[in-house]
Tab-separated table of C-alpha atoms in Angstrom:
chain	number	residue	atom	x	y	z
A	27	UNK	CA	-22.185	21.020	5.405
A	28	UNK	CA	-18.619	22.108	4.734
A	29	UNK	CA	-17.801	22.247	8.455
A	30	UNK	CA	-19.226	18.749	8.889
A	31	UNK	CA	-16.957	17.431	6.144
A	32	UNK	CA	-13.928	19.117	7.758
A	33	UNK	CA	-14.861	17.642	11.117
A	34	UNK	CA	-15.179	14.182	9.554
A	35	UNK	CA	-11.734	14.528	7.994
A	36	UNK	CA	-10.243	15.586	11.323
A	37	UNK	CA	-11.766	12.531	13.015
A	38	UNK	CA	-10.573	10.267	10.191
A	39	UNK	CA	-6.974	11.523	10.433
A	40	UNK	CA	-7.068	11.315	14.232
A	41	UNK	CA	-8.259	7.707	13.928
A	42	UNK	CA	-5.470	6.925	11.446
A	43	UNK	CA	-2.880	8.516	13.755
A	44	UNK	CA	-4.131	6.431	16.695
A	45	UNK	CA	-4.141	3.305	14.518
A	46	UNK	CA	-0.541	3.937	13.460
A	47	UNK	CA	0.531	4.521	17.062
A	48	UNK	CA	-1.212	1.332	18.237
A	49	UNK	CA	0.211	-0.675	15.368
A	50	UNK	CA	3.772	0.239	16.396
A	51	UNK	CA	2.959	-0.801	19.944
A	52	UNK	CA	1.387	-4.131	18.910
A	53	UNK	CA	3.590	-4.963	15.911
A	54	UNK	CA	5.345	-8.003	17.340
A	55	UNK	CA	2.167	-9.575	18.717
A	56	UNK	CA	0.194	-8.974	15.532
A	57	UNK	CA	2.814	-10.442	13.206
A	58	UNK	CA	3.088	-13.507	15.461
A	59	UNK	CA	-0.696	-13.915	15.497
A	60	UNK	CA	-1.113	-13.477	11.736
A	61	UNK	CA	1.706	-15.885	10.900
A	62	UNK	CA	0.208	-18.462	13.278
A	63	UNK	CA	-2.755	-18.735	10.860
A	64	UNK	CA	-0.578	-20.150	8.069
A	65	UNK	CA	-1.983	-23.021	6.048
A	66	UNK	CA	-0.606	-24.499	2.869
A	67	UNK	CA	-3.459	-23.257	0.656
A	68	UNK	CA	-3.513	-19.767	2.190
A	69	UNK	CA	0.263	-19.513	1.930
A	70	UNK	CA	0.184	-20.419	-1.764
A	71	UNK	CA	-2.601	-17.918	-2.422
A	72	UNK	CA	-1.010	-15.034	-0.507
A	73	UNK	CA	2.419	-15.720	-1.990
A	74	UNK	CA	0.843	-15.355	-5.435
A	75	UNK	CA	-0.929	-12.151	-4.327
A	76	UNK	CA	2.262	-10.614	-2.981
A	77	UNK	CA	4.301	-11.362	-6.109
A	78	UNK	CA	1.618	-10.656	-8.704
A	79	UNK	CA	0.258	-7.591	-6.875
A	80	UNK	CA	2.627	-4.862	-8.152
A	81	UNK	CA	2.606	-6.177	-11.728
A	82	UNK	CA	-1.169	-6.523	-11.663
A	83	UNK	CA	-1.491	-2.989	-10.317
A	84	UNK	CA	0.473	-1.529	-13.199
A	85	UNK	CA	-1.042	-3.657	-15.973
A	86	UNK	CA	-4.632	-3.573	-14.740
A	87	UNK	CA	-4.640	0.155	-14.108
A	88	UNK	CA	-2.968	0.895	-17.435
A	89	UNK	CA	-5.623	-1.124	-19.266
A	90	UNK	CA	-8.389	0.426	-17.202
A	91	UNK	CA	-7.289	3.969	-18.026
A	92	UNK	CA	-6.567	3.314	-21.720
A	93	UNK	CA	-10.037	4.405	-22.824
A	94	UNK	CA	-9.853	7.601	-24.798
A	95	UNK	CA	-11.524	9.925	-22.276
A	96	UNK	CA	-9.445	8.513	-19.401
A	97	UNK	CA	-6.013	8.475	-21.046
A	98	UNK	CA	-5.255	11.868	-19.556
A	99	UNK	CA	-4.867	10.072	-16.202
A	100	UNK	CA	-2.223	7.576	-17.378
A	101	UNK	CA	0.773	9.878	-16.981
A	102	UNK	CA	-0.174	11.091	-13.486
A	103	UNK	CA	-1.064	7.529	-12.471
A	104	UNK	CA	2.307	6.206	-13.645
A	105	UNK	CA	4.012	9.166	-11.953
A	106	UNK	CA	2.175	8.320	-8.735
A	107	UNK	CA	3.312	4.697	-8.843
A	108	UNK	CA	6.904	5.741	-9.585
A	109	UNK	CA	6.936	8.403	-6.854
A	110	UNK	CA	5.529	5.859	-4.393
A	111	UNK	CA	8.282	3.382	-5.233
A	112	UNK	CA	10.989	6.043	-4.877
A	113	UNK	CA	9.623	7.435	-1.600
A	114	UNK	CA	9.317	3.923	-0.218
A	115	UNK	CA	12.911	3.096	-1.136
A	116	UNK	CA	14.225	6.330	0.396
A	117	UNK	CA	12.275	5.757	3.621
A	118	UNK	CA	13.509	2.157	3.827
A	119	UNK	CA	17.118	3.299	3.527
A	120	UNK	CA	16.585	6.145	6.031
A	121	UNK	CA	14.761	4.085	8.691
A	122	UNK	CA	16.479	0.706	8.134
A	123	UNK	CA	13.950	-1.329	10.079
A	124	UNK	CA	14.576	-5.045	9.781
A	125	UNK	CA	11.850	-7.378	8.589
A	126	UNK	CA	10.087	-9.640	11.128
A	127	UNK	CA	11.833	-12.780	9.827
A	128	UNK	CA	15.207	-10.988	9.976
A	129	UNK	CA	14.579	-10.294	13.665
A	130	UNK	CA	13.680	-13.975	14.207
A	131	UNK	CA	10.237	-13.013	15.464
A	132	UNK	CA	8.638	-15.291	12.875
A	133	UNK	CA	9.918	-17.617	10.203
A	134	UNK	CA	9.824	-16.699	6.553
A	135	UNK	CA	7.447	-18.765	4.462
A	136	UNK	CA	9.108	-21.781	2.912
A	137	UNK	CA	9.911	-21.085	-0.722
A	138	UNK	CA	10.725	-17.419	-0.171
A	139	UNK	CA	14.423	-16.825	-0.248
A	140	UNK	CA	15.953	-14.805	2.546
A	141	UNK	CA	18.665	-13.761	0.109
A	142	UNK	CA	16.019	-12.089	-2.061
A	143	UNK	CA	15.596	-9.539	0.723
A	144	UNK	CA	19.053	-8.042	0.693
A	145	UNK	CA	20.369	-5.814	3.406
A	146	UNK	CA	19.148	-2.567	1.784
A	147	UNK	CA	15.602	-3.872	1.407
A	148	UNK	CA	14.240	-3.022	4.816
A	149	UNK	CA	10.756	-3.393	6.204
A	150	UNK	CA	9.482	0.146	6.807
A	151	UNK	CA	7.355	1.165	4.966
A	152	UNK	CA	5.749	-1.483	2.796
A	153	UNK	CA	6.327	-0.661	-0.879
A	154	UNK	CA	3.548	-3.023	-1.883
A	155	UNK	CA	1.013	-1.259	0.342
A	156	UNK	CA	2.220	2.151	-0.755
A	157	UNK	CA	1.872	1.365	-4.454
A	158	UNK	CA	-1.553	-0.294	-4.331
A	159	UNK	CA	-3.055	2.392	-2.092
A	160	UNK	CA	-1.580	5.184	-4.253
A	161	UNK	CA	-4.079	4.207	-6.957
A	162	UNK	CA	-7.149	4.651	-4.719
A	163	UNK	CA	-7.645	8.405	-5.415
A	164	UNK	CA	-7.556	7.804	-9.179
A	165	UNK	CA	-10.024	4.955	-8.996
A	166	UNK	CA	-12.275	6.942	-6.655
A	167	UNK	CA	-12.422	9.730	-9.205
A	168	UNK	CA	-12.812	7.767	-12.439
A	169	UNK	CA	-14.281	4.439	-11.296
A	170	UNK	CA	-16.156	5.050	-8.028
A	171	UNK	CA	-17.869	1.647	-8.247
A	172	UNK	CA	-14.470	-0.088	-8.302
A	173	UNK	CA	-13.083	1.883	-5.367
A	174	UNK	CA	-14.147	-0.535	-2.625
A	175	UNK	CA	-13.160	-3.593	-4.632
A	176	UNK	CA	-9.720	-2.029	-5.135
A	177	UNK	CA	-9.417	-1.162	-1.440
A	178	UNK	CA	-10.242	-4.790	-0.606
A	179	UNK	CA	-7.535	-5.947	-3.043
A	180	UNK	CA	-5.062	-3.440	-1.575
A	181	UNK	CA	-5.826	-4.701	1.946
A	182	UNK	CA	-5.275	-8.269	0.735
A	183	UNK	CA	-1.879	-7.301	-0.682
A	184	UNK	CA	-0.988	-5.546	2.586
A	185	UNK	CA	-2.180	-8.533	4.639
A	186	UNK	CA	-0.091	-10.891	2.506
A	187	UNK	CA	3.028	-8.979	3.481
A	188	UNK	CA	2.352	-9.499	7.190
A	189	UNK	CA	1.258	-13.113	6.711
A	190	UNK	CA	4.472	-14.003	4.883
A	191	UNK	CA	6.608	-12.504	7.680
A	192	UNK	CA	7.933	-9.712	5.465
A	193	UNK	CA	6.341	-6.720	7.223
A	194	UNK	CA	4.871	-5.497	10.471
A	195	UNK	CA	1.363	-4.033	10.647
A	196	UNK	CA	2.795	-0.529	11.068
A	197	UNK	CA	4.811	-0.978	7.855
A	198	UNK	CA	1.691	-1.636	5.806
A	199	UNK	CA	-0.481	0.990	7.511
A	200	UNK	CA	2.108	3.743	7.082
A	201	UNK	CA	2.809	2.573	3.525
A	202	UNK	CA	-0.914	2.664	2.727
A	203	UNK	CA	-1.364	6.151	4.179
A	204	UNK	CA	1.698	7.591	2.426
A	205	UNK	CA	0.716	5.930	-0.843
A	206	UNK	CA	-2.806	7.312	-0.629
A	207	UNK	CA	-1.481	10.790	0.138
A	208	UNK	CA	0.921	10.649	-2.815
A	209	UNK	CA	-1.935	9.591	-5.103
A	210	UNK	CA	-4.186	12.323	-3.724
A	211	UNK	CA	-1.473	14.969	-4.084
A	212	UNK	CA	-0.652	14.033	-7.692
A	213	UNK	CA	-4.331	13.786	-8.636
A	214	UNK	CA	-5.315	17.160	-7.179
A	215	UNK	CA	-2.281	18.935	-8.619
A	216	UNK	CA	-2.835	17.377	-12.034
A	217	UNK	CA	-6.511	18.447	-11.973
A	218	UNK	CA	-5.560	22.024	-11.162
A	219	UNK	CA	-3.154	22.233	-14.106
A	220	UNK	CA	-5.390	20.603	-16.694
């Protein structure tokens, strides 16, 4: 059984690696396709998702883990979110990939200010995706029934970033993977110590 689980993990990581490679190759076409689906109602909804997402992540997860027997996870959860934000910022500054709208591949959604995305705030990786996916290991451990609902929400946040012309598909996939790995690393190390 153990070998089967290892083999499954190898296949999963190989699939993720292929997906990341393909996403870099298809980035321009995918962002053009996704932004071509814009409608007024969908734009309003996804704009709300993208702006409320990080705040909702922090507040919702804090409330969720406030129960007495789950409070021990608050500090590592907050640390995970903070580490994700810092790693994302450092990678953005190191890679300096421009956003799709900055490259004039797509237009930015009306109402979003180009000036709000200053020159240091680059596209790769997606901070939003990194932060929401960093919580998945914690939810999988403490709230397994919420795991898939949270993953769906995280995918919606990631999709909103592409839809609004703020990120490429590779930005959100790499952000999601790094965020998940940060969450997994913090969770497993915290479990070992306590």
